[in-house]
Structures are given as structure tokens and as C-alpha cells.
Amino acid sequence: MQVIDLRGVGCPTNFVKAKLALEDIAAGETAQILLDDGEPVKNVPRSLKAEGHKLLGLRQTAEGHYVLELEKVED
Amino acid sequence: MSKAQQPAKIDLSNLKSGGFIKERGKDLFTVRLRVPGGRMSVPRLKKIAEVAEKYGGEFVHLSVRQSIELININFKDFDVVVEELGEATQKVASCGARVRVPVACGGCEYNPNGLVDTQKSALEVDEKLFGTATGHHKFKVAFAGCPFDCPKSATNDVGFQGAIYPQLDKDACISCGLCAKNCVPKAITMGEDNKPVFDAERCIWCGDCVKVCPTSAWSEKRRGYTVRIGGKWGRNPLVGTLFATFLPEERVVDFISTVLEWYKEKAEALGRIRLGDVIIKEGPQALLDHLRQQFPDNTVTATIPPQVIETQVGIRS
């Protein structure tokens, strides 16, 4: 599973980077996206859902950042 | 005979809307254009630029109510300006005691926050109510697509704000917590069973939970406009207050017409008075009762009068 580490990356750059990274994986595959608390975890999952991807879950790590798991859906 | 000496022939019917506003300079007027919802197609923009360059000054002005105003138009050019703008392409707007051109945000077509089609509503109101004489004072309408309220709907005579009331299917919830994370007013928190707990009192009907929910466990129970009435800005500002909720988009024109009907009647003999001041005089319950006859499912049970903003300059009469 591809891990896309977007910690320390602000909005909307984090969303654009997520989009670019998702271009490298096949439809149907899953990816983990690491996000900071605050605006990133509020905005990026919503935007990726709006793009049509399937969100599978979200969990907070002991370090405080979030891991978003999603399945890539083809355009 | 030179052009300046020729008697001017002006089609006075062009002036009826009131969109021609006298400027300081001799013979010069501002021509306010009709741009409902602030949406301007590129061909229209090109035509306006062409006419402005030919007859106007060195610039146009973008008004705070989403209009383009042609500056420094000589009154002798009124007819040709109207003709060249083309009645079907770009109409002139209004001022005075009339229903003004409605303003609106981008709405839901491309704005990710938009919950309702504000552009459609603005066009419909413009088509059916623009220029309607109130008999008393100006009448402004605004449409905001969501509770972000960029058009500041509560500072209009009638202001609309898109809203979604959410509902939760607990069985479909995967306990990801995204809804609680996205809920700015903290109306959603995660309970001990790791499922969302909804506090309806805190919900501002923004619909963020519905938009972010991965499994569609959150869905919309009701959608429509939150309606605030009685706002205005200017020398004695008022903030409009809540009169209706989840008004269906297709009933907007009827709703405004019902408010106008009440305003025209209750402001009789009161002179140049805005709707908000009439509500303060009559009490908000009188307008609620009037609205409830036509909109029983949407009119709120009780509300407060339009709220006075103390400007700290000048004693309010």
C-alpha cells in the first residue's frame, strides 16, 4: 500500500500533492495519506471524496497526526 | 449646428428603471448595469468594455452589489449606450423605491461549500420581481449558498442562506470520526460507543458532515433556504432576523412577494421607510403571522426584531 506523507504540507498544496501521488497508483488500490491535525484533516478527505475516491477510514496516531485510508477510484 | 448645440432627444422610457445616476460633472451620468447574482458571461463583458471605451471614462466601477457601472456617460448618449449594450445582452439596472437586482454567491455549481443553486434563484427573482415598485423604499435581496454567508444575507431586506439538516444512519457509520473532526460548531462529537452524537441545538446546517462522510451514513433530511428579514446597512444599520427555515428553492419568488405584500400595506403613510423599521414598529409577530398563512411548514414559531447596530455616531431617533 502506498503511503503519501503530507505532514507539514499546508492547504491546498497537500490536496494537490495527494492528487499527483494518486496518479501513480492503479484504480482499486488503496493508499494511506498522512495528514496533520487541523485544516489538513478537515479539508483533504472531503476534497478527495468530492473527486470520487472512496474513503475507507481515518485514525489518529499516538504522535497526533492522522492516517486517512482510501481506495482510488478511476476518473 | 454643432452636436453640443443640438437639442437632445432622449427616450425617457430608458430612465424609468432609475439606473442612470447623476454625477458631479456637467451632463455626466453613471449607468448602472443589471448583473443578477454577479454572473457575467465573457461575451457580455467584452460588449460592456467596448461600450465603456466608446462612451465612458477611463474606467468602470465594480459596485459593492455586483454591478458594473459605466462612468462619465453623457446624457445625450443614453439611447445609443442602451442600444449598443443590447436589451437582450445587457440591461440597465435600477435605483429608487424598487426591488433591486439580487446579489448571490457562486452557488453550488463549482463552489464546494454551496448547498443550493443561488444563481438560479437570483435569476428567477431578477426575472419576476426586478423593478417592482415598493411604494416606500429600496428592497434588497441576497442569496448565500451556505452558512459562510459571503453575500451577508442578513443585511438585506430579505436574505437567503442555503441549509441542510443532517440525519445519521448509525448502522452505516464506520466510526471514522471525520464528521466530528469537520464539525466547526461542535454539534457532532464522538460518543462512548465510538459513534457520532448529534447536538441539534449547536448545528448551523452547513452540511459539512454530509459532504465528508465516507459511507453516506450522514445524509440530508431537509434542504432549502434559511430566511432572515429586515436587514439593511447604511446610516442606521439593522441585522435581519430569522423568519423561515428550509424554504424550498422553488418557493423563493412567492416568499418575497408575500413579504412585499405585507411591507406595502404596513408601511402605508409612513413615508420613505425600510422594511426592517416597519417590522420594529409592528412587531415581528405580525409578519410571522402573515407568512405562516402561505408557508406553514417553514415559518418559525417566534423571532426577534431586526437587531440595531449601535454606530456610536449620532443618536438614533
Tab-separated table of C-alpha atoms in Angstrom:
chain	number	residue	atom	x	y	z
A	1	MET	CA	0.000	0.000	0.000
A	2	GLN	CA	1.367	3.401	-0.957
A	3	VAL	CA	1.884	5.847	1.876
A	4	ILE	CA	1.595	9.527	0.977
A	5	ASP	CA	3.135	11.622	3.713
A	6	LEU	CA	1.627	15.103	3.658
A	7	ARG	CA	2.589	16.109	7.170
A	8	GLY	CA	3.889	19.662	7.248
A	9	VAL	CA	2.265	20.493	3.917
A	10	GLY	CA	-0.382	23.245	4.028
A	11	CYS	CA	-3.705	23.543	2.221
A	12	PRO	CA	-4.325	23.379	-0.690
A	13	THR	CA	-0.836	22.150	-1.611
A	14	ASN	CA	-1.466	18.954	0.369
A	15	PHE	CA	-4.576	18.183	-1.680
A	16	VAL	CA	-2.783	18.802	-4.982
A	17	LYS	CA	0.142	16.617	-3.867
A	18	ALA	CA	-2.314	13.879	-2.900
A	19	LYS	CA	-3.888	14.077	-6.353
A	20	LEU	CA	-0.499	13.835	-8.054
A	21	ALA	CA	0.562	10.908	-5.893
A	22	LEU	CA	-2.696	9.077	-6.600
A	23	GLU	CA	-1.940	9.304	-10.320
A	24	ASP	CA	0.841	6.781	-9.741
A	25	ILE	CA	-1.387	4.056	-8.347
A	26	ALA	CA	-3.982	1.947	-10.102
A	27	ALA	CA	-7.721	2.248	-9.623
A	28	GLY	CA	-8.929	-0.136	-6.957
A	29	GLU	CA	-5.691	0.056	-4.971
A	30	THR	CA	-5.629	1.592	-1.529
A	31	ALA	CA	-3.371	4.288	-0.164
A	32	GLN	CA	-2.638	5.804	3.188
A	33	ILE	CA	-2.376	9.568	3.413
A	34	LEU	CA	-0.709	11.069	6.469
A	35	LEU	CA	-2.210	14.400	7.470
A	36	ASP	CA	-1.677	16.971	10.176
A	37	ASP	CA	-4.422	17.817	12.615
A	38	GLY	CA	-6.450	20.980	11.952
A	39	GLU	CA	-7.306	22.232	8.482
A	40	PRO	CA	-5.492	19.418	6.600
A	41	VAL	CA	-7.552	16.636	8.180
A	42	LYS	CA	-10.740	18.662	7.727
A	43	ASN	CA	-10.190	19.617	4.106
A	44	VAL	CA	-8.212	16.910	2.317
A	45	PRO	CA	-10.555	13.947	2.954
A	46	ARG	CA	-13.587	15.990	1.912
A	47	SER	CA	-11.909	17.140	-1.289
A	48	LEU	CA	-10.763	13.610	-2.161
A	49	LYS	CA	-14.295	12.322	-1.570
A	50	ALA	CA	-15.619	15.061	-3.861
A	51	GLU	CA	-13.138	13.825	-6.511
A	52	GLY	CA	-14.839	10.442	-6.368
A	53	HIS	CA	-12.367	8.411	-4.303
A	54	LYS	CA	-13.684	6.009	-1.680
A	55	LEU	CA	-12.692	6.919	1.852
A	56	LEU	CA	-12.185	3.805	3.948
A	57	GLY	CA	-11.273	5.176	7.345
A	58	LEU	CA	-9.467	7.706	9.442
A	59	ARG	CA	-7.481	7.192	12.616
A	60	GLN	CA	-5.321	9.360	14.807
A	61	THR	CA	-1.864	8.076	15.663
A	62	ALA	CA	-0.156	8.273	19.036
A	63	GLU	CA	2.044	11.042	17.591
A	64	GLY	CA	-1.036	13.164	16.886
A	65	HIS	CA	-1.246	13.119	13.094
A	66	TYR	CA	-3.966	11.341	11.127
A	67	VAL	CA	-3.913	8.426	8.709
A	68	LEU	CA	-6.549	8.529	6.000
A	69	GLU	CA	-7.057	5.309	4.122
A	70	LEU	CA	-8.725	5.429	0.746
A	71	GLU	CA	-9.346	3.398	-2.339
A	72	LYS	CA	-8.507	5.060	-5.620
A	73	VAL	CA	-11.445	5.310	-7.990
A	74	GLU	CA	-10.792	5.863	-11.684
A	75	ASP	CA	-11.967	9.135	-13.247
B	1	MET	CA	-25.259	73.317	-35.794
B	2	SER	CA	-22.659	71.551	-33.640
B	3	LYS	CA	-23.503	68.442	-31.626
B	4	ALA	CA	-23.403	70.433	-28.375
B	5	GLN	CA	-25.987	72.910	-29.674
B	6	GLN	CA	-28.435	70.315	-30.950
B	7	PRO	CA	-31.467	69.776	-28.732
B	8	ALA	CA	-31.144	66.395	-27.054
B	9	LYS	CA	-33.680	63.715	-27.940
B	10	ILE	CA	-33.767	61.141	-25.190
B	11	ASP	CA	-36.061	58.148	-24.891
B	12	LEU	CA	-37.343	58.853	-21.406
B	13	SER	CA	-38.632	55.283	-21.047
B	14	ASN	CA	-34.991	54.284	-20.653
B	15	LEU	CA	-34.871	56.289	-17.440
B	16	LYS	CA	-37.793	54.577	-15.745
B	17	SER	CA	-35.712	51.900	-14.082
B	18	GLY	CA	-33.590	54.546	-12.399
B	19	GLY	CA	-30.281	53.027	-13.426
B	20	PHE	CA	-28.969	56.371	-14.652
B	21	ILE	CA	-27.378	58.233	-11.768
B	22	LYS	CA	-26.326	61.885	-11.911
B	23	GLU	CA	-22.633	62.510	-11.405
B	24	ARG	CA	-20.869	65.635	-10.187
B	25	GLY	CA	-19.716	66.661	-13.647
B	26	LYS	CA	-21.965	68.624	-16.009
B	27	ASP	CA	-24.165	66.372	-18.181
B	28	LEU	CA	-22.469	63.258	-16.881
B	29	PHE	CA	-24.167	60.166	-15.522
B	30	THR	CA	-23.244	56.770	-14.153
B	31	VAL	CA	-25.077	53.941	-15.900
B	32	ARG	CA	-25.641	51.023	-13.552
B	33	LEU	CA	-25.853	47.678	-15.320
B	34	ARG	CA	-28.075	44.766	-14.412
B	35	VAL	CA	-25.972	41.811	-13.308
B	36	PRO	CA	-28.146	39.419	-11.269
B	37	GLY	CA	-26.107	37.214	-8.996
B	38	GLY	CA	-22.898	38.860	-10.166
B	39	ARG	CA	-22.516	36.431	-13.041
B	40	MET	CA	-21.159	37.905	-16.245
B	41	SER	CA	-20.521	35.934	-19.412
B	42	VAL	CA	-17.307	36.731	-21.210
B	43	PRO	CA	-19.069	37.953	-24.408
B	44	ARG	CA	-21.188	40.330	-22.301
B	45	LEU	CA	-18.076	41.578	-20.541
B	46	LYS	CA	-16.444	42.264	-23.912
B	47	LYS	CA	-19.503	44.175	-25.111
B	48	ILE	CA	-19.575	46.273	-21.941
B	49	ALA	CA	-15.874	47.051	-22.299
B	50	GLU	CA	-16.473	48.090	-25.910
B	51	VAL	CA	-19.333	50.443	-24.968
B	52	ALA	CA	-17.432	51.831	-21.975
B	53	GLU	CA	-14.417	52.584	-24.120
B	54	LYS	CA	-16.561	54.322	-26.715
B	55	TYR	CA	-18.822	56.424	-24.490
B	56	GLY	CA	-17.477	56.324	-20.934
B	57	GLY	CA	-14.494	57.473	-18.962
B	58	GLU	CA	-11.184	55.759	-18.425
B	59	PHE	CA	-12.569	53.136	-16.083
B	60	VAL	CA	-15.709	51.321	-14.998
B	61	HIS	CA	-16.686	50.807	-11.389
B	62	LEU	CA	-17.468	47.431	-9.833
B	63	SER	CA	-20.237	48.237	-7.360
B	64	VAL	CA	-20.491	46.521	-3.990
B	65	ARG	CA	-23.718	44.865	-5.182
B	66	GLN	CA	-22.119	43.030	-8.068
B	67	SER	CA	-22.935	45.544	-10.759
B	68	ILE	CA	-20.689	47.089	-13.359
B	69	GLU	CA	-21.222	50.833	-13.549
B	70	LEU	CA	-20.276	52.794	-16.651
B	71	ILE	CA	-18.817	56.113	-15.536
B	72	ASN	CA	-18.885	59.539	-17.202
B	73	ILE	CA	-21.653	58.821	-19.695
B	74	ASN	CA	-23.019	61.982	-21.326
B	75	PHE	CA	-26.806	62.011	-21.056
B	76	LYS	CA	-27.040	62.655	-24.792
B	77	ASP	CA	-25.565	59.211	-25.336
B	78	PHE	CA	-28.140	57.380	-23.207
B	79	ASP	CA	-30.086	55.968	-26.129
B	80	VAL	CA	-27.073	54.829	-28.093
B	81	VAL	CA	-25.495	53.281	-24.993
B	82	VAL	CA	-28.678	51.325	-24.280
B	83	GLU	CA	-28.932	50.302	-27.932
B	84	GLU	CA	-25.322	49.182	-28.215
B	85	LEU	CA	-25.396	47.257	-24.961
B	86	GLY	CA	-28.386	45.493	-26.464
B	87	GLU	CA	-31.537	44.910	-24.461
B	88	ALA	CA	-31.159	41.162	-24.808
B	89	THR	CA	-27.472	41.211	-23.948
B	90	GLN	CA	-27.029	43.707	-21.149
B	91	LYS	CA	-29.826	45.610	-19.460
B	92	VAL	CA	-29.609	48.694	-17.269
B	93	ALA	CA	-30.249	48.201	-13.545
B	94	SER	CA	-32.278	50.304	-11.129
B	95	CYS	CA	-32.247	52.512	-8.094
B	96	GLY	CA	-35.079	54.109	-6.093
B	97	ALA	CA	-38.027	52.529	-4.281
B	98	ARG	CA	-37.957	49.279	-6.207
B	99	VAL	CA	-36.897	45.682	-5.882
B	100	ARG	CA	-33.223	45.811	-6.770
B	101	VAL	CA	-31.081	43.348	-8.675
B	102	PRO	CA	-30.495	40.365	-6.366
B	103	VAL	CA	-26.946	39.518	-5.388
B	104	ALA	CA	-25.677	35.981	-4.925
B	105	CYS	CA	-22.568	33.960	-4.340
B	106	GLY	CA	-21.290	31.451	-6.894
B	107	GLY	CA	-23.735	28.839	-5.591
B	108	CYS	CA	-23.360	25.114	-5.870
B	109	GLU	CA	-22.126	24.541	-9.418
B	110	TYR	CA	-18.430	24.958	-8.672
B	111	ASN	CA	-18.181	26.198	-5.080
B	112	PRO	CA	-17.538	23.181	-2.809
B	113	ASN	CA	-19.378	24.844	0.090
B	114	GLY	CA	-22.546	25.624	-1.882
B	115	LEU	CA	-25.694	23.790	-0.764
B	116	VAL	CA	-28.317	25.380	-3.032
B	117	ASP	CA	-28.453	26.878	-6.521
B	118	THR	CA	-28.230	30.557	-5.599
B	119	GLN	CA	-27.575	31.586	-9.186
B	120	LYS	CA	-30.821	30.030	-10.350
B	121	SER	CA	-32.700	31.767	-7.516
B	122	ALA	CA	-31.119	35.144	-8.304
B	123	LEU	CA	-32.035	34.867	-11.991
B	124	GLU	CA	-35.592	33.870	-11.157
B	125	VAL	CA	-36.071	36.773	-8.745
B	126	ASP	CA	-34.494	39.155	-11.238
B	127	GLU	CA	-36.786	37.963	-13.996
B	128	LYS	CA	-40.008	38.021	-11.970
B	129	LEU	CA	-39.546	40.783	-9.397
B	130	PHE	CA	-36.832	43.196	-10.561
B	131	GLY	CA	-38.077	46.768	-10.622
B	132	THR	CA	-41.287	46.043	-8.699
B	133	ALA	CA	-42.289	49.302	-7.035
B	134	THR	CA	-42.433	49.002	-3.247
B	135	GLY	CA	-44.132	52.358	-2.785
B	136	HIS	CA	-41.814	53.120	0.128
B	137	HIS	CA	-38.104	52.481	-0.192
B	138	LYS	CA	-35.482	50.271	-1.782
B	139	PHE	CA	-35.790	46.499	-1.369
B	140	LYS	CA	-32.698	44.342	-1.470
B	141	VAL	CA	-32.428	40.579	-1.783
B	142	ALA	CA	-29.353	38.391	-1.393
B	143	PHE	CA	-28.637	34.688	-1.757
B	144	ALA	CA	-25.869	32.867	0.102
B	145	GLY	CA	-25.274	29.241	-0.777
B	146	CYS	CA	-24.230	28.175	2.712
B	147	PRO	CA	-23.836	29.487	6.268
B	148	PHE	CA	-20.458	31.019	5.353
B	149	ASP	CA	-22.780	33.743	4.063
B	150	CYS	CA	-20.340	35.620	1.830
B	151	PRO	CA	-23.154	37.885	0.461
B	152	LYS	CA	-24.029	38.938	4.044
B	153	SER	CA	-27.663	37.951	3.611
B	154	ALA	CA	-28.801	39.359	6.967
B	155	THR	CA	-28.003	42.914	5.838
B	156	ASN	CA	-30.650	42.713	3.115
B	157	ASP	CA	-34.412	43.281	3.320
B	158	VAL	CA	-34.791	39.570	2.635
B	159	GLY	CA	-31.700	37.387	2.817
B	160	PHE	CA	-31.488	33.719	1.920
B	161	GLN	CA	-28.889	31.240	3.088
B	162	GLY	CA	-28.562	27.640	1.888
B	163	ALA	CA	-29.015	24.988	4.570
B	164	ILE	CA	-29.001	21.226	5.084
B	165	TYR	CA	-30.399	19.480	8.142
B	166	PRO	CA	-28.467	16.226	8.608
B	167	GLN	CA	-29.587	12.814	9.770
B	168	LEU	CA	-27.467	9.824	10.784
B	169	ASP	CA	-27.798	6.159	9.892
B	170	LYS	CA	-25.789	4.675	12.763
B	171	ASP	CA	-25.578	1.241	11.145
B	172	ALA	CA	-23.819	2.691	8.123
B	173	CYS	CA	-21.304	4.604	10.266
B	174	ILE	CA	-17.742	3.208	10.300
B	175	SER	CA	-16.706	5.352	13.299
B	176	CYS	CA	-14.012	7.185	11.367
B	177	GLY	CA	-14.768	10.437	13.221
B	178	LEU	CA	-14.420	12.635	10.127
B	179	CYS	CA	-17.814	14.231	10.787
B	180	ALA	CA	-16.836	15.260	14.298
B	181	LYS	CA	-13.496	16.498	13.023
B	182	ASN	CA	-15.177	18.632	10.360
B	183	CYS	CA	-17.955	19.998	12.562
B	184	VAL	CA	-16.763	23.533	13.359
B	185	PRO	CA	-19.649	24.397	15.746
B	186	LYS	CA	-19.050	21.103	17.620
B	187	ALA	CA	-22.573	19.866	17.017
B	188	ILE	CA	-21.115	16.403	16.421
B	189	THR	CA	-18.886	14.664	18.939
B	190	MET	CA	-17.877	11.026	19.163
B	191	GLY	CA	-19.724	9.097	21.853
B	192	GLU	CA	-18.528	6.318	24.134
B	193	ASP	CA	-19.703	3.735	21.588
B	194	ASN	CA	-17.433	5.463	19.040
B	195	LYS	CA	-20.460	6.631	17.061
B	196	PRO	CA	-21.348	10.301	16.423
B	197	VAL	CA	-23.553	12.144	18.906
B	198	PHE	CA	-25.563	14.976	17.346
B	199	ASP	CA	-26.473	18.137	19.274
B	200	ALA	CA	-29.192	19.759	17.139
B	201	GLU	CA	-29.033	22.976	19.153
B	202	ARG	CA	-25.465	23.616	18.023
B	203	CYS	CA	-25.939	22.670	14.363
B	204	ILE	CA	-25.742	25.583	11.904
B	205	TRP	CA	-26.955	23.439	8.957
B	206	CYS	CA	-23.727	23.753	6.946
B	207	GLY	CA	-23.859	20.165	5.670
B	208	ASP	CA	-20.137	19.537	6.188
B	209	CYS	CA	-20.897	16.194	7.873
B	210	VAL	CA	-22.872	15.028	4.839
B	211	LYS	CA	-20.121	16.111	2.473
B	212	VAL	CA	-17.288	14.405	4.321
B	213	CYS	CA	-18.962	11.173	5.435
B	214	PRO	CA	-17.220	8.286	3.604
B	215	THR	CA	-20.196	5.919	3.767
B	216	SER	CA	-23.106	8.345	3.426
B	217	ALA	CA	-24.147	7.483	6.986
B	218	TRP	CA	-24.879	11.187	7.287
B	219	SER	CA	-27.451	12.324	4.742
B	220	GLU	CA	-29.726	15.323	4.313
B	221	LYS	CA	-33.098	15.245	5.992
B	222	ARG	CA	-34.132	18.713	4.810
B	223	ARG	CA	-32.625	21.184	2.355
B	224	GLY	CA	-33.614	24.730	1.497
B	225	TYR	CA	-33.099	28.324	2.474
B	226	THR	CA	-32.795	29.871	5.904
B	227	VAL	CA	-34.520	33.259	5.567
B	228	ARG	CA	-33.660	36.396	7.510
B	229	ILE	CA	-35.737	39.531	7.092
B	230	GLY	CA	-35.398	43.199	7.938
B	231	GLY	CA	-31.715	43.837	7.427
B	232	LYS	CA	-30.148	46.933	5.922
B	233	TRP	CA	-26.874	48.777	6.091
B	234	GLY	CA	-26.137	52.440	5.718
B	235	ARG	CA	-26.688	55.227	8.199
B	236	ASN	CA	-28.841	53.237	10.630
B	237	PRO	CA	-27.933	49.612	10.139
B	238	LEU	CA	-30.087	46.654	11.126
B	239	VAL	CA	-29.327	42.963	11.056
B	240	GLY	CA	-32.183	40.863	9.744
B	241	THR	CA	-33.567	38.072	11.925
B	242	LEU	CA	-34.845	34.543	11.368
B	243	PHE	CA	-38.332	34.206	9.904
B	244	ALA	CA	-38.244	30.949	7.950
B	245	THR	CA	-36.226	27.764	7.664
B	246	PHE	CA	-35.690	25.202	4.906
B	247	LEU	CA	-37.732	27.198	2.431
B	248	PRO	CA	-37.807	25.185	-0.821
B	249	GLU	CA	-35.838	26.847	-3.604
B	250	GLU	CA	-38.852	26.854	-5.917
B	251	ARG	CA	-40.866	28.964	-3.451
B	252	VAL	CA	-38.445	31.903	-3.204
B	253	VAL	CA	-40.355	34.243	-5.514
B	254	ASP	CA	-43.653	33.517	-3.741
B	255	PHE	CA	-41.993	34.155	-0.396
B	256	ILE	CA	-40.567	37.538	-1.413
B	257	SER	CA	-43.909	38.503	-2.948
B	258	THR	CA	-45.642	37.695	0.342
B	259	VAL	CA	-43.160	39.850	2.266
B	260	LEU	CA	-43.602	42.684	-0.249
B	261	GLU	CA	-47.355	42.470	0.132
B	262	TRP	CA	-47.034	42.953	3.919
B	263	TYR	CA	-44.462	45.736	3.545
B	264	LYS	CA	-46.575	47.700	1.063
B	265	GLU	CA	-49.591	47.530	3.373
B	266	LYS	CA	-47.917	48.151	6.734
B	267	ALA	CA	-45.687	50.991	5.539
B	268	GLU	CA	-48.646	52.931	4.155
B	269	ALA	CA	-48.365	56.614	5.085
B	270	LEU	CA	-45.040	56.046	6.856
B	271	GLY	CA	-43.055	57.682	4.070
B	272	ARG	CA	-39.616	56.543	2.994
B	273	ILE	CA	-39.121	53.643	5.390
B	274	ARG	CA	-37.251	50.362	5.031
B	275	LEU	CA	-38.843	47.013	5.817
B	276	GLY	CA	-36.750	46.425	8.960
B	277	ASP	CA	-38.011	49.601	10.577
B	278	VAL	CA	-41.598	48.628	9.744
B	279	ILE	CA	-41.055	45.259	11.458
B	280	ILE	CA	-39.717	47.020	14.543
B	281	LYS	CA	-42.774	49.283	14.550
B	282	GLU	CA	-45.336	46.496	14.002
B	283	GLY	CA	-43.530	43.769	15.919
B	284	PRO	CA	-42.094	40.676	14.219
B	285	GLN	CA	-45.068	38.502	15.174
B	286	ALA	CA	-47.287	40.411	12.741
B	287	LEU	CA	-45.075	39.456	9.816
B	288	LEU	CA	-44.680	35.877	11.089
B	289	ASP	CA	-48.473	35.506	11.188
B	290	HIS	CA	-48.745	36.839	7.641
B	291	LEU	CA	-46.054	34.476	6.338
B	292	ARG	CA	-47.454	31.456	8.158
B	293	GLN	CA	-50.625	31.585	6.067
B	294	GLN	CA	-48.652	30.767	2.919
B	295	PHE	CA	-45.656	28.956	4.404
B	296	PRO	CA	-46.870	26.944	7.416
B	297	ASP	CA	-44.054	24.380	7.186
B	298	ASN	CA	-41.290	26.946	7.037
B	299	THR	CA	-42.233	29.940	9.166
B	300	VAL	CA	-40.585	29.872	12.595
B	301	THR	CA	-42.741	29.977	15.719
B	302	ALA	CA	-41.188	33.133	17.122
B	303	THR	CA	-38.387	35.514	16.322
B	304	ILE	CA	-36.811	38.758	17.489
B	305	PRO	CA	-36.992	42.192	15.852
B	306	PRO	CA	-34.236	43.214	13.433
B	307	GLN	CA	-31.213	43.976	15.572
B	308	VAL	CA	-29.979	47.544	15.887
B	309	ILE	CA	-26.262	48.092	15.378
B	310	GLU	CA	-25.189	50.961	17.555
B	311	THR	CA	-22.954	53.041	15.350
B	312	GLN	CA	-21.646	55.244	18.194
B	313	VAL	CA	-22.066	58.243	15.918
B	314	GLY	CA	-25.345	60.151	16.033
B	315	ILE	CA	-28.275	59.461	18.352
B	316	ARG	CA	-30.776	57.074	16.744
B	317	SER	CA	-34.281	58.501	16.518
